[in-house]
Amino acid sequence: MRELELLYEGKSKQIYKTDSDDRVVIRFKDDTSAFYGIKRANIEQKGRITCDISSMVLEYLNANNINTHFIERVGDDGQLCRVVEHIPVEVIVRNVVAGSMAKRLGMDEGIIPENTIFDLVLRRSDLGDPLINDHHAVAIGLLSYDELAKMYEMSAAINNRLIELYEKAGITVVDFKIEFGRAADGTLVLADELSPDTCRLWDKETGERMDKDRFRRDLGRVRETYEEVAQRLHNVLK
Ligand code: UDP
């Protein structure tokens, strides 16, 4: 595989063409942003660390028969991934109430609901990424009811595997965001990172936040805490 020119650059990733039409290299940047880019920073080594964590997690999911776009790690901050047709919705899976759900429903962070919660969000930053439901998603032609059912089934399976993995690392999976794509044969594939940038992770003993809330809420020690997550996962998976 040869890495070729830059195809796209976003706030936290770069996507490079390769000499194979159905493969891209995704590179993780040190840049971080929150609140629609209003708060920004460059956190030294963040690209390498989030790539490391996301590679371990996606490899674990692949090994547990969950289809992901991840093929292999490329260098410190890159992943060779399958090209998929991206579906512009986010699924947010919640095991513990936090963040926007706590705010929207006037609930305290930390409440554990009886059931797992799945939110559907339309990726339209010009509209503020609105919360939508299944019927909206079908009506605007994003995906079919059958695909939605499959997407929730995969999201639940991913949640179970993440809880199991992080449990061994002494970490509670509070919530996370995932996006999907369609492979050439139409099957759904997880096409996203899974790292402290996209998951809320709380230390089981101390309740310490080990995720992007450290940056969003100015809690400090962002890099050190991400490193700690990576180290714990390495210990679990070695
Ligand atoms: N999340 C994300 N990207 C987004 C929005 C949310 O990765 O654009 C993640 C976020 O890190 C958290 C989960 O999705 O783990 C739920 O986020 P929430 O809806 O509570 O929004 P927030 O509090 O981040 O505004």
GROMACS .gro file of C-alpha atoms and ligand atoms in nm:
model
  263
    1MET     CA    1   0.000   0.000   0.000
    2ARG     CA    2   0.128   0.344  -0.094
    3GLU     CA    3  -0.010   0.656   0.073
    4LEU     CA    4  -0.086   0.928  -0.186
    5GLU     CA    5  -0.231   1.280  -0.177
    6LEU     CA    6  -0.448   1.440   0.090
    7LEU     CA    7  -0.817   1.402  -0.001
    8TYR     CA    8  -0.980   1.582   0.292
    9GLU     CA    9  -0.883   1.761   0.608
   10GLY     CA   10  -1.124   1.813   0.898
   11LYS     CA   11  -1.086   1.951   1.248
   12SER     CA   12  -0.924   1.639   1.391
   13LYS     CA   13  -0.842   1.409   1.096
   14GLN     CA   14  -0.677   1.397   0.755
   15ILE     CA   15  -0.778   1.143   0.491
   16TYR     CA   16  -0.523   1.032   0.232
   17LYS     CA   17  -0.578   0.849  -0.095
   18THR     CA   18  -0.387   0.524  -0.145
   19ASP     CA   19  -0.292   0.325  -0.452
   20SER     CA   20  -0.592   0.103  -0.385
   21ASP     CA   21  -0.933   0.256  -0.473
   22ASP     CA   22  -1.110   0.091  -0.182
   23ARG     CA   23  -0.861   0.191   0.091
   24VAL     CA   24  -0.777   0.523   0.255
   25VAL     CA   25  -0.535   0.622   0.530
   26ILE     CA   26  -0.692   0.825   0.810
   27ARG     CA   27  -0.446   1.032   1.014
   28PHE     CA   28  -0.535   1.162   1.361
   29LYS     CA   29  -0.430   1.522   1.432
   30ASP     CA   30  -0.317   1.679   1.759
   31ASP     CA   31  -0.579   1.953   1.709
   32THR     CA   32  -0.888   1.936   1.924
   33SER     CA   33  -1.204   2.143   1.921
   34ALA     CA   34  -1.535   2.165   2.104
   35PHE     CA   35  -1.858   2.363   2.087
   36TYR     CA   36  -1.860   2.374   1.705
   37GLY     CA   37  -1.499   2.485   1.684
   38ILE     CA   38  -1.539   2.780   1.923
   39LYS     CA   39  -1.290   2.622   2.166
   40ARG     CA   40  -0.973   2.494   2.006
   41ALA     CA   41  -0.632   2.369   2.114
   42ASN     CA   42  -0.337   2.166   1.999
   43ILE     CA   43  -0.258   1.885   2.243
   44GLU     CA   44   0.085   1.739   2.187
   45GLN     CA   45   0.075   1.364   2.105
   46LYS     CA   46  -0.308   1.353   2.103
   47GLY     CA   47  -0.316   1.221   1.744
   48ARG     CA   48  -0.086   0.933   1.832
   49ILE     CA   49  -0.271   0.849   2.154
   50THR     CA   50  -0.626   0.861   2.011
   51CYS     CA   51  -0.507   0.659   1.709
   52ASP     CA   52  -0.353   0.406   1.946
   53ILE     CA   53  -0.672   0.373   2.156
   54SER     CA   54  -0.905   0.368   1.856
   55SER     CA   55  -0.691   0.106   1.681
   56MET     CA   56  -0.698  -0.123   1.985
   57VAL     CA   57  -1.075  -0.084   2.022
   58LEU     CA   58  -1.161  -0.134   1.653
   59GLU     CA   59  -0.929  -0.435   1.631
   60TYR     CA   60  -1.111  -0.578   1.933
   61LEU     CA   61  -1.448  -0.519   1.766
   62ASN     CA   62  -1.330  -0.676   1.438
   63ALA     CA   63  -1.213  -0.979   1.636
   64ASN     CA   64  -1.561  -0.999   1.792
   65ASN     CA   65  -1.738  -1.015   1.454
   66ILE     CA   66  -1.843  -0.651   1.441
   67ASN     CA   67  -1.777  -0.504   1.097
   68THR     CA   68  -1.560  -0.193   1.112
   69HIS     CA   69  -1.371   0.008   0.848
   70PHE     CA   70  -1.041  -0.053   1.031
   71ILE     CA   71  -0.781  -0.271   0.856
   72GLU     CA   72  -0.450  -0.192   1.025
   73ARG     CA   73  -0.245   0.074   1.198
   74VAL     CA   74  -0.014   0.278   0.975
   75GLY     CA   75   0.269   0.441   1.169
   76ASP     CA   76   0.202   0.629   1.492
   77ASP     CA   77  -0.103   0.832   1.399
   78GLY     CA   78  -0.262   0.655   1.100
   79GLN     CA   79  -0.508   0.378   1.018
   80LEU     CA   80  -0.559   0.198   0.688
   81CYS     CA   81  -0.936   0.183   0.645
   82ARG     CA   82  -1.192   0.052   0.396
   83VAL     CA   83  -1.366   0.318   0.188
   84VAL     CA   84  -1.738   0.325   0.269
   85GLU     CA   85  -2.034   0.538   0.171
   86HIS     CA   86  -2.074   0.751   0.481
   87ILE     CA   87  -2.424   0.787   0.634
   88PRO     CA   88  -2.460   1.140   0.780
   89VAL     CA   89  -2.610   1.044   1.115
   90GLU     CA   90  -2.454   0.992   1.456
   91VAL     CA   91  -2.575   0.728   1.698
   92ILE     CA   92  -2.515   0.825   2.059
   93VAL     CA   93  -2.528   0.535   2.302
   94ARG     CA   94  -2.579   0.619   2.669
   95ASN     CA   95  -2.535   0.393   2.972
   96VAL     CA   96  -2.517   0.677   3.225
   97VAL     CA   97  -2.686   1.018   3.201
   98ALA     CA   98  -2.437   1.294   3.115
   99GLY     CA   99  -2.369   1.584   2.881
  100SER     CA  100  -2.643   1.704   2.649
  101MET     CA  101  -2.899   1.449   2.777
  102ALA     CA  102  -2.857   1.572   3.136
  103LYS     CA  103  -2.893   1.931   3.018
  104ARG     CA  104  -3.187   1.870   2.782
  105LEU     CA  105  -3.393   1.671   3.033
  106GLY     CA  106  -3.284   1.856   3.349
  107MET     CA  107  -3.130   1.544   3.501
  108ASP     CA  108  -2.820   1.508   3.717
  109GLU     CA  109  -2.511   1.360   3.552
  110GLY     CA  110  -2.436   1.012   3.684
  111ILE     CA  111  -2.792   0.872   3.696
  112ILE     CA  112  -2.797   0.516   3.560
  113PRO     CA  113  -3.114   0.456   3.355
  114GLU     CA  114  -3.289   0.116   3.350
  115ASN     CA  115  -3.241   0.085   2.975
  116THR     CA  116  -2.966   0.175   2.729
  117ILE     CA  117  -3.047   0.497   2.543
  118PHE     CA  118  -2.986   0.542   2.170
  119ASP     CA  119  -3.003   0.896   2.030
  120LEU     CA  120  -3.003   0.970   1.659
  121VAL     CA  121  -2.842   1.295   1.546
  122LEU     CA  122  -2.842   1.443   1.196
  123ARG     CA  123  -2.494   1.559   1.093
  124ARG     CA  124  -2.574   1.911   0.983
  125SER     CA  125  -2.355   2.158   1.170
  126ASP     CA  126  -2.539   2.447   0.996
  127LEU     CA  127  -2.854   2.329   1.180
  128GLY     CA  128  -2.669   2.259   1.508
  129ASP     CA  129  -2.665   1.878   1.453
  130PRO     CA  130  -3.033   1.828   1.550
  131LEU     CA  131  -3.164   1.527   1.737
  132ILE     CA  132  -3.394   1.332   1.501
  133ASN     CA  133  -3.589   1.006   1.519
  134ASP     CA  134  -3.612   0.698   1.297
  135HIS     CA  135  -3.905   0.834   1.096
  136HIS     CA  136  -3.720   1.156   1.014
  137ALA     CA  137  -3.415   0.954   0.905
  138VAL     CA  138  -3.626   0.741   0.668
  139ALA     CA  139  -3.833   1.039   0.543
  140ILE     CA  140  -3.524   1.236   0.443
  141GLY     CA  141  -3.380   0.932   0.269
  142LEU     CA  142  -3.080   0.867   0.492
  143LEU     CA  143  -3.146   0.499   0.549
  144SER     CA  144  -3.426   0.240   0.548
  145TYR     CA  145  -3.610   0.100   0.850
  146ASP     CA  146  -3.425  -0.229   0.795
  147GLU     CA  147  -3.089  -0.050   0.801
  148LEU     CA  148  -3.192   0.142   1.114
  149ALA     CA  149  -3.276  -0.186   1.289
  150LYS     CA  150  -2.937  -0.325   1.188
  151MET     CA  151  -2.761  -0.004   1.298
  152TYR     CA  152  -2.919  -0.020   1.646
  153GLU     CA  153  -2.836  -0.390   1.670
  154MET     CA  154  -2.471  -0.316   1.585
  155SER     CA  155  -2.466  -0.018   1.824
  156ALA     CA  156  -2.591  -0.238   2.108
  157ALA     CA  157  -2.330  -0.505   2.027
  158ILE     CA  158  -2.055  -0.240   2.015
  159ASN     CA  159  -2.175  -0.107   2.351
  160ASN     CA  160  -2.161  -0.455   2.507
  161ARG     CA  161  -1.809  -0.516   2.379
  162LEU     CA  162  -1.690  -0.169   2.493
  163ILE     CA  163  -1.837  -0.217   2.842
  164GLU     CA  164  -1.668  -0.557   2.868
  165LEU     CA  165  -1.330  -0.423   2.750
  166TYR     CA  166  -1.328  -0.108   2.963
  167GLU     CA  167  -1.459  -0.296   3.269
  168LYS     CA  168  -1.128  -0.485   3.271
  169ALA     CA  169  -0.949  -0.147   3.256
  170GLY     CA  170  -1.144  -0.016   3.558
  171ILE     CA  171  -1.338   0.232   3.345
  172THR     CA  172  -1.713   0.296   3.308
  173VAL     CA  173  -1.837   0.360   2.953
  174VAL     CA  174  -2.080   0.646   3.019
  175ASP     CA  175  -2.167   0.727   2.657
  176PHE     CA  176  -2.017   0.741   2.309
  177LYS     CA  177  -2.083   0.857   1.954
  178ILE     CA  178  -2.051   0.639   1.644
  179GLU     CA  179  -2.108   0.678   1.272
  180PHE     CA  180  -2.167   0.415   1.007
  181GLY     CA  181  -2.112   0.362   0.637
  182ARG     CA  182  -2.214   0.117   0.367
  183ALA     CA  183  -1.954  -0.116   0.219
  184ALA     CA  184  -1.958  -0.185  -0.157
  185ASP     CA  185  -2.198  -0.478  -0.101
  186GLY     CA  186  -2.434  -0.257   0.102
  187THR     CA  187  -2.353  -0.404   0.444
  188LEU     CA  188  -2.331  -0.163   0.736
  189VAL     CA  189  -1.987  -0.096   0.875
  190LEU     CA  190  -1.879   0.103   1.180
  191ALA     CA  191  -1.681   0.387   1.020
  192ASP     CA  192  -1.557   0.603   1.305
  193GLU     CA  193  -1.301   0.634   1.580
  194LEU     CA  194  -1.371   0.517   1.934
  195SER     CA  195  -1.145   0.712   2.166
  196PRO     CA  196  -1.169   0.950   2.465
  197ASP     CA  197  -1.250   1.218   2.206
  198THR     CA  198  -1.581   1.046   2.126
  199CYS     CA  199  -1.662   0.848   2.442
  200ARG     CA  200  -1.723   0.954   2.801
  201LEU     CA  201  -1.506   0.735   3.021
  202TRP     CA  202  -1.512   0.756   3.402
  203ASP     CA  203  -1.266   0.586   3.635
  204LYS     CA  204  -1.462   0.318   3.823
  205GLU     CA  205  -1.299   0.392   4.160
  206THR     CA  206  -1.259   0.767   4.169
  207GLY     CA  207  -1.516   0.879   3.911
  208GLU     CA  208  -1.239   1.083   3.749
  209ARG     CA  209  -1.322   1.189   3.392
  210MET     CA  210  -1.084   1.029   3.144
  211ASP     CA  211  -1.216   1.184   2.823
  212LYS     CA  212  -1.267   1.502   2.623
  213ASP     CA  213  -1.469   1.661   2.906
  214ARG     CA  214  -1.125   1.737   3.055
  215PHE     CA  215  -1.073   1.971   2.760
  216ARG     CA  216  -1.436   2.093   2.729
  217ARG     CA  217  -1.457   2.175   3.101
  218ASP     CA  218  -1.095   2.290   3.157
  219LEU     CA  219  -1.018   2.008   3.400
  220GLY     CA  220  -0.650   1.992   3.292
  221ARG     CA  221  -0.420   1.689   3.234
  222VAL     CA  222  -0.588   1.601   2.902
  223ARG     CA  223  -0.288   1.429   2.745
  224GLU     CA  224  -0.185   1.252   3.064
  225THR     CA  225  -0.535   1.113   3.114
  226TYR     CA  226  -0.565   0.993   2.752
  227GLU     CA  227  -0.223   0.823   2.799
  228GLU     CA  228  -0.360   0.651   3.109
  229VAL     CA  229  -0.657   0.513   2.911
  230ALA     CA  230  -0.418   0.384   2.641
  231GLN     CA  231  -0.191   0.223   2.900
  232ARG     CA  232  -0.479   0.048   3.077
  233LEU     CA  233  -0.611  -0.089   2.746
  234HIS     CA  234  -0.262  -0.212   2.651
  235ASN     CA  235  -0.245  -0.393   2.987
  236VAL     CA  236  -0.585  -0.556   2.929
  237LEU     CA  237  -0.516  -0.658   2.570
  238LYS     CA  238  -0.149  -0.764   2.590
  239UDP     N1  239  -1.987   1.322   2.086
  239UDP     C1  240  -1.894   1.323   1.984
  239UDP     N2  241  -1.909   1.412   1.882
  239UDP     C2  242  -2.011   1.501   1.876
  239UDP     C3  243  -2.108   1.499   1.980
  239UDP     C4  244  -2.092   1.410   2.083
  239UDP     O1  245  -1.801   1.243   1.983
  239UDP     O2  246  -2.020   1.579   1.779
  239UDP     C5  247  -1.975   1.225   2.197
  239UDP     C6  248  -1.936   1.292   2.327
  239UDP     O3  249  -1.796   1.292   2.344
  239UDP     C7  250  -2.003   1.204   2.430
  239UDP     C8  251  -2.127   1.151   2.358
  239UDP     O4  252  -2.101   1.168   2.218
  239UDP     O5  253  -1.920   1.093   2.461
  239UDP     C9  254  -2.254   1.220   2.397
  239UDP     O6  255  -2.238   1.357   2.379
  239UDP     P1  256  -2.353   1.457   2.423
  239UDP     O7  257  -2.471   1.439   2.335
  239UDP     O8  258  -2.378   1.444   2.568
  239UDP     O9  259  -2.300   1.600   2.384
  239UDP     P2  260  -2.198   1.699   2.454
  239UDP    O10  261  -2.220   1.695   2.600
  239UDP    O11  262  -2.064   1.648   2.410
  239UDP    O12  263  -2.235   1.829   2.392
   0.00000   0.00000   0.00000
